[in-house]
CSV table of C-alpha atoms and ligand atoms in Angstrom, one decimal:
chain,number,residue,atom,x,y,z
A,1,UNK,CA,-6.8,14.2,21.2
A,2,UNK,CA,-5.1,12.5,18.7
A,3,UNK,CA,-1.5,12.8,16.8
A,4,UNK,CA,-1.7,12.6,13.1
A,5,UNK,CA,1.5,10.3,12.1
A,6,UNK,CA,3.2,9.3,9.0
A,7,UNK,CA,5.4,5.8,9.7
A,8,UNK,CA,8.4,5.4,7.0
A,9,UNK,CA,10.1,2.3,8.2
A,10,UNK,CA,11.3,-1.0,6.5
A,11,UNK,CA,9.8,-4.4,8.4
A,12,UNK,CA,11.6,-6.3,9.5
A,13,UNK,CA,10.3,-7.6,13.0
A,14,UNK,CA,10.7,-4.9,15.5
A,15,UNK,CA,8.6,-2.3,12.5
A,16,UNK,CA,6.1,-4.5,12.3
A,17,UNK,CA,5.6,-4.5,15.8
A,18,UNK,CA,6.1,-0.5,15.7
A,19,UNK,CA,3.1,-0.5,13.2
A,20,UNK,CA,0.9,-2.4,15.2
A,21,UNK,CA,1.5,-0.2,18.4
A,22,UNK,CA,0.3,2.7,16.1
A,23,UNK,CA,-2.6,1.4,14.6
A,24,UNK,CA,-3.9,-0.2,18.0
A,25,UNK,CA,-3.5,2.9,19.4
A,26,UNK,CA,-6.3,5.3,20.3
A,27,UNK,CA,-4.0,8.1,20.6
A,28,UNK,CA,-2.2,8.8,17.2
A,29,UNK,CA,-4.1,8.7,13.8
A,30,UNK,CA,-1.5,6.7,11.3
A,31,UNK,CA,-2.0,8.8,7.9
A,32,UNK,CA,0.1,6.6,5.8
A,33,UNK,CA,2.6,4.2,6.0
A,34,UNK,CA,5.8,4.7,3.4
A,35,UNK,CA,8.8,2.0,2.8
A,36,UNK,CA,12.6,2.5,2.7
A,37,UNK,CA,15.4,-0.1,1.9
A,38,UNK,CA,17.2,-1.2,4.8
A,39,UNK,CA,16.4,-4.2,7.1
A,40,UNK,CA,16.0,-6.3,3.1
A,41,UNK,CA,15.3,-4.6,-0.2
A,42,UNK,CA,12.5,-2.1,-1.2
A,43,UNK,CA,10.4,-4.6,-3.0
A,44,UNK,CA,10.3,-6.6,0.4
A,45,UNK,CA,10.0,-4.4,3.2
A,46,UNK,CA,6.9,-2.7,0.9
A,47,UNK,CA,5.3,-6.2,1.1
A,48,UNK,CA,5.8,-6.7,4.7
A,49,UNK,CA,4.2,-3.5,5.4
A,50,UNK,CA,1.6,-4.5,3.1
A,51,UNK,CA,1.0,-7.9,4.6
A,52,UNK,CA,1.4,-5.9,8.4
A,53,UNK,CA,-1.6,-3.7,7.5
A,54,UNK,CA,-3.6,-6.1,6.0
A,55,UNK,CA,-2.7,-8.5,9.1
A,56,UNK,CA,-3.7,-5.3,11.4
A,57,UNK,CA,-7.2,-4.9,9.2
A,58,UNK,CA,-5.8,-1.2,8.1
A,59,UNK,CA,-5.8,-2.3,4.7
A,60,UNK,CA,-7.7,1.5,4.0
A,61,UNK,CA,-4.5,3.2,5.4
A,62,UNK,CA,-2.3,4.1,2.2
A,63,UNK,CA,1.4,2.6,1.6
A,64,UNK,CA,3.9,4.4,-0.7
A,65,UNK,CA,7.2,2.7,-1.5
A,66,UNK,CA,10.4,5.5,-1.3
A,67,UNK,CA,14.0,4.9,-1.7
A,68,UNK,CA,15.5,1.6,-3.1
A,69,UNK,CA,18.8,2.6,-1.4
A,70,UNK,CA,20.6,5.2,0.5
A,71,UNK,CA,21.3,8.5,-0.8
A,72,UNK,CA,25.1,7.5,-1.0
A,73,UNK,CA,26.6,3.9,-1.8
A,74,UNK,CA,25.4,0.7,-1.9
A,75,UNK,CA,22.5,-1.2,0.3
A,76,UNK,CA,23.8,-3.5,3.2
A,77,UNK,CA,20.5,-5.4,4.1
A,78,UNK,CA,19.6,-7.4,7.8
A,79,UNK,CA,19.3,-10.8,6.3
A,80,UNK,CA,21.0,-12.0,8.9
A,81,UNK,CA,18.7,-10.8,11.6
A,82,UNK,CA,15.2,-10.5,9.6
A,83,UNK,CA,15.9,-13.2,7.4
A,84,UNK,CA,15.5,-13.8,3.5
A,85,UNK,CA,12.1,-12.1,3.8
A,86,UNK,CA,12.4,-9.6,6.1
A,87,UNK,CA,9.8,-10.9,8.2
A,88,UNK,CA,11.2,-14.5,8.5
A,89,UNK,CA,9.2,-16.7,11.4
A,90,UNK,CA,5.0,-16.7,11.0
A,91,UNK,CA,3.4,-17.7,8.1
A,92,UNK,CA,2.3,-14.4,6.3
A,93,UNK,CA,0.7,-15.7,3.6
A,94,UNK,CA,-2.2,-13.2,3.9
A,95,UNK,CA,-3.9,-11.3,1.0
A,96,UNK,CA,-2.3,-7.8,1.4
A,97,UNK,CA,-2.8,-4.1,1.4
A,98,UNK,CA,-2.5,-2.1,-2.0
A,99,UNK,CA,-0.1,0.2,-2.7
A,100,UNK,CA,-0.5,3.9,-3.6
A,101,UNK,CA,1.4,4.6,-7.3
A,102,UNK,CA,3.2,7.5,-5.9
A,103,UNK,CA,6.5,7.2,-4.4
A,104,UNK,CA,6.6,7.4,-0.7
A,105,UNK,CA,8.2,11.4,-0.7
A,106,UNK,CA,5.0,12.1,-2.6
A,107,UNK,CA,2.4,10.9,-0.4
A,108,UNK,CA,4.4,12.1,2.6
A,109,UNK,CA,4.1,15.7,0.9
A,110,UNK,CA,0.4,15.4,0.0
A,111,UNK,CA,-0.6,14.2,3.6
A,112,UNK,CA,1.3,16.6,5.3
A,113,UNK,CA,0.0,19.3,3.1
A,114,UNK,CA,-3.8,18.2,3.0
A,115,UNK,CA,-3.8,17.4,7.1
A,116,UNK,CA,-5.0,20.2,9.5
A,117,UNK,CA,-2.8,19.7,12.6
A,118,UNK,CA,1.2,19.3,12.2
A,119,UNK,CA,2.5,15.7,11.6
A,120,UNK,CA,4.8,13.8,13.3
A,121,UNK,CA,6.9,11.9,11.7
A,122,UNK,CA,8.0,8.7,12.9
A,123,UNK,CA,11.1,7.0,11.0
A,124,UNK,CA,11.8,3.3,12.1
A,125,UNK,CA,14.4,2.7,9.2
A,126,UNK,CA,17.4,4.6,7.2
A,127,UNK,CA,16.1,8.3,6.9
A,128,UNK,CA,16.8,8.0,3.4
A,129,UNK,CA,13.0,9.1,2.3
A,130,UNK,CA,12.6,11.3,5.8
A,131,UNK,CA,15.7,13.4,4.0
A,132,UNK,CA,14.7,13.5,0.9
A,133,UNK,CA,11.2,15.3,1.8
A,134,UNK,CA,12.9,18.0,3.6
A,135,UNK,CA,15.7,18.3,0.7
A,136,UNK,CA,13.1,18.6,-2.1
A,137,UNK,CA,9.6,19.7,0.1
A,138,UNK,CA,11.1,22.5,2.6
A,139,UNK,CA,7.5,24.2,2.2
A,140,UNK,CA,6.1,21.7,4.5
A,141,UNK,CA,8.6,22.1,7.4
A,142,UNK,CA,6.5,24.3,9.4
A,143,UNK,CA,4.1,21.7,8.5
A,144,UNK,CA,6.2,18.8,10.3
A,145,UNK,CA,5.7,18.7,14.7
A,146,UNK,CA,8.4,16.8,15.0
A,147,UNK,CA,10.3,13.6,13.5
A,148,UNK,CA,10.9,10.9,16.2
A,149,UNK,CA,13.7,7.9,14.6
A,150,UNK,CA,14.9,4.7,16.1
A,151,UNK,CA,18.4,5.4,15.3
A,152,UNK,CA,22.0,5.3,16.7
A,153,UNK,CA,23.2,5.2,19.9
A,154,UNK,CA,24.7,7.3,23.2
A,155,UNK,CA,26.8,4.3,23.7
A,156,UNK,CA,28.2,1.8,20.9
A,157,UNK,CA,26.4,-0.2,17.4
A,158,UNK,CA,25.3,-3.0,16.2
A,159,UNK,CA,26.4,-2.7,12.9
A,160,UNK,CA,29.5,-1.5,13.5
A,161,UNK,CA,31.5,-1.6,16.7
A,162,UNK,CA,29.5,2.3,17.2
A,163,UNK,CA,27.3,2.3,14.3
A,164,UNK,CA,23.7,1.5,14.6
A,165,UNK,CA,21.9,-0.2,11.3
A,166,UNK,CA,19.9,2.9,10.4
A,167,UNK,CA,22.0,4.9,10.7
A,168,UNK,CA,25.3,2.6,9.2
A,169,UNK,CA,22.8,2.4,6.2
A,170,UNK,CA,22.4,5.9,5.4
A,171,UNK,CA,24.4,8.5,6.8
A,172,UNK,CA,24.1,11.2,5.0
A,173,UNK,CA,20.3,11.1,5.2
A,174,UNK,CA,20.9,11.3,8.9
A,175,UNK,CA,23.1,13.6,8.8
A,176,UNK,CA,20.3,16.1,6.9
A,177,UNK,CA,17.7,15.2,9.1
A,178,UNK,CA,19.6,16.4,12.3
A,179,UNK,CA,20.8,19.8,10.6
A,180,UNK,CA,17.7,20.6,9.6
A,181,UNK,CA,16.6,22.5,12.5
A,182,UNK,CA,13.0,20.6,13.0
A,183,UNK,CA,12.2,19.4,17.2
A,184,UNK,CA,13.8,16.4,16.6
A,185,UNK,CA,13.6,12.7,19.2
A,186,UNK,CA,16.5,10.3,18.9
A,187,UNK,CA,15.8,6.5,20.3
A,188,UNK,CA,18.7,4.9,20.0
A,189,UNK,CA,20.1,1.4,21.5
A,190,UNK,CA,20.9,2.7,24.7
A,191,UNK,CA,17.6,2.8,25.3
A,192,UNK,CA,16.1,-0.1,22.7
A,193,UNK,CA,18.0,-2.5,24.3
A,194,UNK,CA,16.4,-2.6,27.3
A,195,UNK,CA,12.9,-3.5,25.8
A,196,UNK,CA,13.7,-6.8,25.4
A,197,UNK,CA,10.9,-9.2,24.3
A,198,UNK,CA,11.6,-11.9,27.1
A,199,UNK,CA,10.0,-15.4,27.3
A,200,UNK,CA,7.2,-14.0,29.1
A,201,UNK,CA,6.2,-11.4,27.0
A,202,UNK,CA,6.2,-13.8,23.9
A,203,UNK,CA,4.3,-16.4,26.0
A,204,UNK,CA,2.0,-13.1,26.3
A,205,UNK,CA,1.4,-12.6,22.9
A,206,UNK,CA,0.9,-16.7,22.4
A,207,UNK,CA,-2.0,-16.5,25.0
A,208,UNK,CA,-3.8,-13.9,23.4
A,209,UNK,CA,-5.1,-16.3,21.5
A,210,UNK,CA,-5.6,-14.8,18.2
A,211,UNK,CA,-3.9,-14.6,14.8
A,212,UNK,CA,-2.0,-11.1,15.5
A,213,UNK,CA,-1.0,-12.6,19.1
A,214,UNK,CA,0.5,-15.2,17.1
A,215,UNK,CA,1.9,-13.6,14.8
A,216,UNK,CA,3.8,-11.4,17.1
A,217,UNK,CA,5.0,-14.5,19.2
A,218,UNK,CA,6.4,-15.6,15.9
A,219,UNK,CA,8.6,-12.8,14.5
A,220,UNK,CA,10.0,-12.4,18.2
A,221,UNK,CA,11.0,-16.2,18.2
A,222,UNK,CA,12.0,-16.0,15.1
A,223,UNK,CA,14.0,-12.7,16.4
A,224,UNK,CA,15.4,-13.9,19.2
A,225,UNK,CA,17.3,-16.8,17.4
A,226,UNK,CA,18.6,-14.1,15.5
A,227,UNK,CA,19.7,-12.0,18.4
A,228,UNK,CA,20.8,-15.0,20.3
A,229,UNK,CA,23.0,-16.2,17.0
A,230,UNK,CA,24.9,-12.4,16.3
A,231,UNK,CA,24.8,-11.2,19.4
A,232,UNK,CA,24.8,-13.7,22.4
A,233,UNK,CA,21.4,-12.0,23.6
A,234,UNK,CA,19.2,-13.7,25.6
A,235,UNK,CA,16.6,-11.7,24.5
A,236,UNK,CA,15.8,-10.1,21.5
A,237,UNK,CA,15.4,-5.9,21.8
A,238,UNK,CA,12.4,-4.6,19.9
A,239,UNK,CA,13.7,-1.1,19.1
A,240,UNK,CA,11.3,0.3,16.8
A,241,UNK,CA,7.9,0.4,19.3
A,242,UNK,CA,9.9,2.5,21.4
A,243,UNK,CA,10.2,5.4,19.2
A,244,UNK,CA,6.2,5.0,18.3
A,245,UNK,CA,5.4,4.8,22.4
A,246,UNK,CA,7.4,7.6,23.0
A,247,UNK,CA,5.0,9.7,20.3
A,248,UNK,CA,1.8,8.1,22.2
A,249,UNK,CA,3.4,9.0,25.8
A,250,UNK,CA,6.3,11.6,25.9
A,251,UNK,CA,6.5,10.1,29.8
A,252,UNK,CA,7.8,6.9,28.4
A,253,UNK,CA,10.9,7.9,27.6
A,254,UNK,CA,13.4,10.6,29.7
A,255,UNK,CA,15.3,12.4,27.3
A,256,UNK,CA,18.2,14.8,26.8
A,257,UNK,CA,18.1,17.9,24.8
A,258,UNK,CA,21.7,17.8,23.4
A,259,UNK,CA,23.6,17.6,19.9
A,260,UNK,CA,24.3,14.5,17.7
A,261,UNK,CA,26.7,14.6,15.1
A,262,UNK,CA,26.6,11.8,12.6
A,263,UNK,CA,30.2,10.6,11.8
A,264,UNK,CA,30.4,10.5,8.0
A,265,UNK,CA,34.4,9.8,7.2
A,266,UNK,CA,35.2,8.0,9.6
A,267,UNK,CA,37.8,5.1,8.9
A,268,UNK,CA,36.1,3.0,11.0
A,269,UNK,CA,33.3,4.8,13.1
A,270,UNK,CA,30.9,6.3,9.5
A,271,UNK,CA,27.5,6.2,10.7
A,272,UNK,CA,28.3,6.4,14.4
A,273,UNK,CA,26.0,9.1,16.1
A,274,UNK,CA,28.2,11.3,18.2
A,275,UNK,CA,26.2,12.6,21.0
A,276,UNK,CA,27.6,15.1,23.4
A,277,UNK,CA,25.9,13.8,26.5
A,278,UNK,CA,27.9,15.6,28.6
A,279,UNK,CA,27.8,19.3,26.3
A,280,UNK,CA,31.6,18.8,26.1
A,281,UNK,CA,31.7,20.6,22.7
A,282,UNK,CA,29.3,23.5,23.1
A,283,UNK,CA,27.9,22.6,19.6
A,284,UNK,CA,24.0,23.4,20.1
A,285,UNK,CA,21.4,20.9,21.0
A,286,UNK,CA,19.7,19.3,17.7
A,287,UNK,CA,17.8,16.6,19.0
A,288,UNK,CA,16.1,15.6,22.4
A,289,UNK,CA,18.0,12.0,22.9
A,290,UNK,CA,16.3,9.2,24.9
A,291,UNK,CA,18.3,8.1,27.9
A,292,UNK,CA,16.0,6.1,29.8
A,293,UNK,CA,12.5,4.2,28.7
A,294,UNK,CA,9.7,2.5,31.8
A,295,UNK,CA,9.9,-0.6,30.0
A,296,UNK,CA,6.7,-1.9,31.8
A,297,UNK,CA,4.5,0.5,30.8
A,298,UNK,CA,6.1,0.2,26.9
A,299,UNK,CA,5.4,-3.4,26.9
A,300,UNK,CA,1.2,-2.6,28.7
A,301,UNK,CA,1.3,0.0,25.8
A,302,UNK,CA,2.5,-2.4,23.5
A,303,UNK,CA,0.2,-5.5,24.2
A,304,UNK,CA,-2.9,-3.1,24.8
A,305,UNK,CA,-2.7,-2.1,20.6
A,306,UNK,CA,-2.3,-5.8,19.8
A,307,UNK,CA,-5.2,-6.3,21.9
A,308,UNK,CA,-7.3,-3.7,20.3
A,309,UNK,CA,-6.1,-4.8,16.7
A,310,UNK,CA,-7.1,-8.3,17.7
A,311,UNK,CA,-10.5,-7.7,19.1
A,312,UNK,CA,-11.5,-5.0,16.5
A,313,UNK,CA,-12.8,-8.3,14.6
A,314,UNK,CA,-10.3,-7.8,11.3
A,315,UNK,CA,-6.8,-8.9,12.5
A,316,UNK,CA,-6.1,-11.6,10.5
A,317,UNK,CA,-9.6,-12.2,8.1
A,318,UNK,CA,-9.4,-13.5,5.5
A,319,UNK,CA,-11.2,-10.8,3.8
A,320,UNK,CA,-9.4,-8.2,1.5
A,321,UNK,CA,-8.9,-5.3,2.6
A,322,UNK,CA,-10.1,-2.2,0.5
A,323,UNK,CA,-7.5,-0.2,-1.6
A,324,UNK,CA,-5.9,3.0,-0.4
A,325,UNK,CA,-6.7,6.1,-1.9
B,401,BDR,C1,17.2,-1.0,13.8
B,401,BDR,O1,17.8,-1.8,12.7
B,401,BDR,C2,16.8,-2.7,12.2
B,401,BDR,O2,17.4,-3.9,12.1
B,401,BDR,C3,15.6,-2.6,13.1
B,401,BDR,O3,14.4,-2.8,12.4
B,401,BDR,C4,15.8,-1.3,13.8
B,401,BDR,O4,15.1,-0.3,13.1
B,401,BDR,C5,18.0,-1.4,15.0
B,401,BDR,O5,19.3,-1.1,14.9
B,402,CA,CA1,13.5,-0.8,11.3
């Protein structure tokens, strides 16, 4: 049994390692892949998951670029944690995946619509795009499982002193997304960082031996220079995989059935997710909230799809992929 998935995120390192996990995995069926501004602008995160799919040999899969910036104010990119690029580290000069001409709310729509079972969604950037299908497409809500984001936090940011990137970026968008009443999964930092790509597990992904192992070793060195620079981490947290493994195996991650409010005046907390952990307020739950991830099994979950993508016998040819349809 498999879970048809739609994957709107904007690689950066951590997506690009949330799209492999999907497309290595036997147990979800990736329908499309659509692109949001956020970790660097629309043009590049559209070509890293270009390059990501034709890397992955999913070249057939379609891509869809979406919103160039959030739904109110200006775009803050990453640079300083995903570099110029987006995907700074590994050479990704590959030949690359096309990309559908609709934008990324379309295709959304027309897979949702033209797929049997209800999709998951799975948002690994600003929920700019996720918000504005369910704004302007309500007829395919009872269409939608559920939408899992890596987003916020139970604790405090990393953007701001309690405002996580995604949802710092766009608030609003997150802000419809949790009103809108669909079985919703929150992975936030308190859980993200504790998947932390140590020296091991990149030393893992070196040894595979293949073009995609490298490649992953790669954006996690390149990543944990980042986290090491802003943070002080010794280890780099690879947030976005978490909210794809906890799609492939609900057991992954414990979670909490309470509600998140998304602080949107704020003088200094906008974009800070304020989750009533302890039901303090008696507003009703809106989203099940991860609290606790088995980090071991993420990271067997994890190197298993790279595995697969590697040994499938595309990962890294040099051959181009076909076009989406
Ligand atoms: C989130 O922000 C981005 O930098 C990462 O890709 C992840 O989605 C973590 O706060
Ligand atoms: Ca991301």
């Amino acid at each position: 049994m498999t879970t048809p998935v739609i994957i709107d995120c904007d690689p950066g390192h951590d997506d690009a390692l949330a799209l492999m996990l999907a497309l290595g995995s036997p147990r979800i069926n990736v329908l499309g892949v659509t692109t949001v501004a956020g970790n660097q602008t629309l043009e590049k995160t559209t070509r890293n998951a270009q390059r990501i799919l034709a890397l992955a040999g999913a070249g057939q899969i379609p891509i869809a670029a979406g919103a160039a910036r959030p739904l109110v104010g200006e775009l803050a990119v990453a640079a300083d944690i995903h570099g110029e690029s987006g995907l700074d580290g590994p050479d990704l000069d590959v030949p690359v995946a096309e990309v559908a001409g609709v934008h990324a709310v379309e295709l959304m729509r027309r897979l949702i619509a033209e797929e049997r079972e209800p999709v998951t969604l799975i948002a690994t950037g600003p929920l700019t795009n996720v918000a504005l299908l369910l704004s302007l497409h309500p007829e395919v809500l009872p269409r939608i499982k559920e939408v899992v984001f890596m987003g916020g936090s139970t604790e405090r940011g990393n953007t701001t002193p309690y405002g996580e990137f995604n949802i710092v970026t766009d608030p609003e968008a997150a802000d419809i997304v949790l009103r809108e009443g669909l079985p919703t999964t929150m992975i936030g930092l308190n859980v993200t960082h504790q998947a932390l790509a140590t020296d091991e597990i990149i030393a893992e992904f070196r040894g595979m031996g293949t073009r995609l192992g490298t490649v992953c070793a790669e954006l996690m060195t390149f990543f944990a220079g980042a986290y090491r620079q802003n943070f002080g981490f010794g280890h780099p947290p690879v947030h976005d995989p978490v909210a794809v493994a906890a799609v492939i195996d609900p057991a992954l991650v414990r979670t909490e059935a309470v509600n998140v409010a998304v602080e949107l005046a704020g003088a200094y907390t906008r974009g800070a997710t304020v989750v009533d952990l302890h039901r303090r307020t008696h507003r009703p739950p809106n989203a099940d909230v991860a609290v606790g991830v088995d980090v071991e099994s993420f990271w067997r979950l994890l190197m298993t799809a790279v595995r697969n993508l590697s040994t499938a016998g595309t990962a890294g040819s040099a051959s181009r992929p076909s076009a989406p349809a």
